[in-house]
Amino acid sequence: MTYRLEPHEIGERSKHIMRRLKARRIFRDPSCIDRARDLVEVTAKADSEDPTTAAWAERWKNILETPVTDICRLVSSRHEDAGNFISNSPFTPEVLGLDFTDLDWRKRLYRKAGRGISLLQARMVERNDPLAGHQFLWSELNRRMTSRPVEQTPSV
């Protein structure tokens, strides 16, 4: 049985790889947290009239006061509810010193994501897993991984 890679699966997997890269950068360079704090302050001051911005800034101020490991866990979370929240985080590529716009880098990222899906599928076939060949595998795995007890899932 040949598994046909779907673009949405590659996209989902590549987003998670980028989140892990961000978390790794934060862990290795905690000064990123200070730069993120500065960005939150600047954004809150620039748009002080907007209650949505104020709520966003307050939430991120609280998060940025937590231990670096908790911040990294949140940034790399697979939890469905975390996706939109994380995409609006102060950990922008500029704050982290990462360049996600390089076309060659993105091609390598998508190839790596596709290889990861293919390898996982091959392992699942070897184990006779009922999800082998399932076209919505990543969504299913995310559901499995985020159905852990709440204390293991980062709060967002």
Short mmCIF file of C-alpha atoms in Angstrom, two decimals:
data_model
loop_
_atom_site.label_atom_id
_atom_site.label_comp_id
_atom_site.label_asym_id
_atom_site.label_seq_id
_atom_site.Cartn_x
_atom_site.Cartn_y
_atom_site.Cartn_z
CA MET A 1 0.00 0.00 0.00
CA THR A 2 1.42 3.37 -1.01
CA TYR A 3 0.62 6.30 1.18
CA ARG A 4 -0.18 9.51 -0.66
CA LEU A 5 1.11 12.55 1.22
CA GLU A 6 -1.48 15.29 1.49
CA PRO A 7 -0.43 18.97 1.43
CA HIS A 8 -2.35 19.73 4.62
CA GLU A 9 -0.46 16.98 6.47
CA ILE A 10 2.88 18.32 5.30
CA GLY A 11 1.77 21.83 6.28
CA GLU A 12 0.64 20.69 9.72
CA ARG A 13 3.88 18.78 10.32
CA SER A 14 6.06 21.67 9.09
CA LYS A 15 4.26 24.11 11.43
CA HIS A 16 5.06 21.84 14.33
CA ILE A 17 8.71 21.65 13.25
CA MET A 18 8.84 25.47 13.19
CA ARG A 19 7.29 25.63 16.67
CA ARG A 20 9.93 23.23 17.95
CA LEU A 21 12.66 25.37 16.37
CA LYS A 22 11.24 28.43 18.14
CA ALA A 23 11.12 26.59 21.46
CA ARG A 24 14.69 25.38 21.01
CA ARG A 25 15.87 28.93 20.29
CA ILE A 26 14.08 30.26 23.39
CA PHE A 27 15.59 27.53 25.55
CA ARG A 28 19.13 28.11 24.24
CA ASP A 29 18.90 31.92 24.28
CA PRO A 30 16.73 33.16 27.18
CA SER A 31 17.39 36.76 26.09
CA CYS A 32 14.62 36.07 23.54
CA ILE A 33 12.22 36.26 26.47
CA ASP A 34 13.45 39.77 27.30
CA ARG A 35 13.00 40.83 23.68
CA ALA A 36 9.50 39.34 23.69
CA ARG A 37 8.70 41.29 26.90
CA ASP A 38 9.87 44.48 25.19
CA LEU A 39 7.66 43.72 22.18
CA VAL A 40 4.65 43.12 24.44
CA GLU A 41 5.26 46.46 26.19
CA VAL A 42 5.67 48.37 22.93
CA THR A 43 2.55 46.77 21.42
CA ALA A 44 0.49 47.45 24.55
CA LYS A 45 1.54 51.11 24.60
CA ALA A 46 1.03 51.62 20.87
CA ASP A 47 -2.52 50.22 20.94
CA SER A 48 -3.54 51.02 24.52
CA GLU A 49 -7.14 51.82 23.55
CA ASP A 50 -7.89 48.35 22.20
CA PRO A 51 -9.18 45.96 24.91
CA THR A 52 -8.15 42.94 22.82
CA THR A 53 -4.56 44.15 22.74
CA ALA A 54 -4.63 44.84 26.47
CA ALA A 55 -5.88 41.31 27.18
CA TRP A 56 -3.25 39.84 24.84
CA ALA A 57 -0.49 41.88 26.51
CA GLU A 58 -1.60 40.94 30.02
CA ARG A 59 -1.76 37.26 29.16
CA TRP A 60 1.70 37.27 27.58
CA LYS A 61 3.19 39.26 30.47
CA ASN A 62 2.00 36.49 32.80
CA ILE A 63 3.32 33.75 30.52
CA LEU A 64 6.71 35.43 30.16
CA GLU A 65 7.10 35.35 33.95
CA THR A 66 6.89 31.54 34.02
CA PRO A 67 9.99 29.30 33.85
CA VAL A 68 11.64 28.99 30.44
CA THR A 69 10.73 25.29 30.22
CA ASP A 70 7.02 26.14 30.55
CA ILE A 71 7.32 28.80 27.87
CA CYS A 72 9.05 26.31 25.56
CA ARG A 73 6.37 23.71 26.24
CA LEU A 74 3.67 26.24 25.33
CA VAL A 75 5.42 27.42 22.16
CA SER A 76 5.94 23.87 20.89
CA SER A 77 2.49 22.63 21.94
CA ARG A 78 0.45 20.45 19.61
CA HIS A 79 -2.73 21.31 21.47
CA GLU A 80 -5.48 22.51 19.10
CA ASP A 81 -6.36 25.48 21.30
CA ALA A 82 -2.74 26.61 21.35
CA GLY A 83 -2.40 27.02 17.58
CA ASN A 84 -4.00 30.44 17.14
CA PHE A 85 -2.68 31.68 20.45
CA ILE A 86 0.88 30.74 19.56
CA SER A 87 0.64 32.24 16.08
CA ASN A 88 -0.11 35.58 17.79
CA SER A 89 2.78 35.30 20.22
CA PRO A 90 5.49 37.90 20.79
CA PHE A 91 8.04 35.30 19.69
CA THR A 92 8.22 36.56 16.14
CA PRO A 93 11.01 35.37 13.85
CA GLU A 94 12.66 38.79 14.32
CA VAL A 95 12.63 38.44 18.12
CA LEU A 96 14.07 34.94 17.85
CA GLY A 97 16.56 35.77 15.12
CA LEU A 98 15.11 33.14 12.79
CA ASP A 99 14.45 33.52 9.07
CA PHE A 100 11.54 31.38 7.93
CA THR A 101 11.28 33.21 4.57
CA ASP A 102 14.31 31.64 2.88
CA LEU A 103 12.87 29.61 -0.01
CA ASP A 104 15.58 26.91 0.06
CA TRP A 105 15.14 26.50 3.80
CA ARG A 106 11.36 26.14 3.41
CA LYS A 107 11.83 23.50 0.69
CA ARG A 108 14.09 21.53 3.04
CA LEU A 109 11.50 21.94 5.80
CA TYR A 110 8.69 20.56 3.62
CA ARG A 111 10.87 17.64 2.46
CA LYS A 112 11.74 16.87 6.08
CA ALA A 113 8.06 17.03 7.06
CA GLY A 114 7.14 14.69 4.19
CA ARG A 115 9.90 12.24 5.12
CA GLY A 116 8.74 12.28 8.71
CA ILE A 117 5.20 11.41 7.69
CA SER A 118 6.41 8.67 5.35
CA LEU A 119 8.64 7.14 8.04
CA LEU A 120 5.85 7.21 10.57
CA GLN A 121 3.52 5.55 8.08
CA ALA A 122 6.10 2.82 7.38
CA ARG A 123 6.53 2.14 11.11
CA MET A 124 2.77 1.99 11.57
CA VAL A 125 2.42 -0.51 8.71
CA GLU A 126 5.14 -2.66 10.31
CA ARG A 127 3.22 -2.66 13.59
CA ASN A 128 -0.12 -3.31 11.87
CA ASP A 129 -1.50 -0.13 13.41
CA PRO A 130 -5.12 0.46 12.33
CA LEU A 131 -4.27 4.11 11.57
CA ALA A 132 -1.69 3.13 8.94
CA GLY A 133 -2.72 4.68 5.64
CA HIS A 134 -5.17 7.02 7.36
CA GLN A 135 -5.21 10.25 5.36
CA PHE A 136 -5.88 12.43 8.38
CA LEU A 137 -3.12 10.91 10.44
CA TRP A 138 -1.70 14.13 11.88
CA SER A 139 -5.04 15.36 13.10
CA GLU A 140 -5.61 11.97 14.71
CA LEU A 141 -2.18 11.97 16.36
CA ASN A 142 -2.71 15.51 17.63
CA ARG A 143 -6.00 14.39 19.19
CA ARG A 144 -4.24 11.47 20.86
CA MET A 145 -1.41 13.62 22.15
CA THR A 146 -3.62 16.42 23.45
CA SER A 147 -6.06 14.12 25.19
CA ARG A 148 -3.57 13.72 28.05
CA PRO A 149 -4.51 14.86 31.53
CA VAL A 150 -4.68 18.64 31.90
CA GLU A 151 -1.66 18.86 34.20
CA GLN A 152 0.56 17.62 31.33
CA THR A 153 -0.89 20.05 28.80
CA PRO A 154 0.34 23.66 28.87
CA SER A 155 -2.33 26.16 29.78
CA VAL A 156 -3.10 28.78 27.16
#
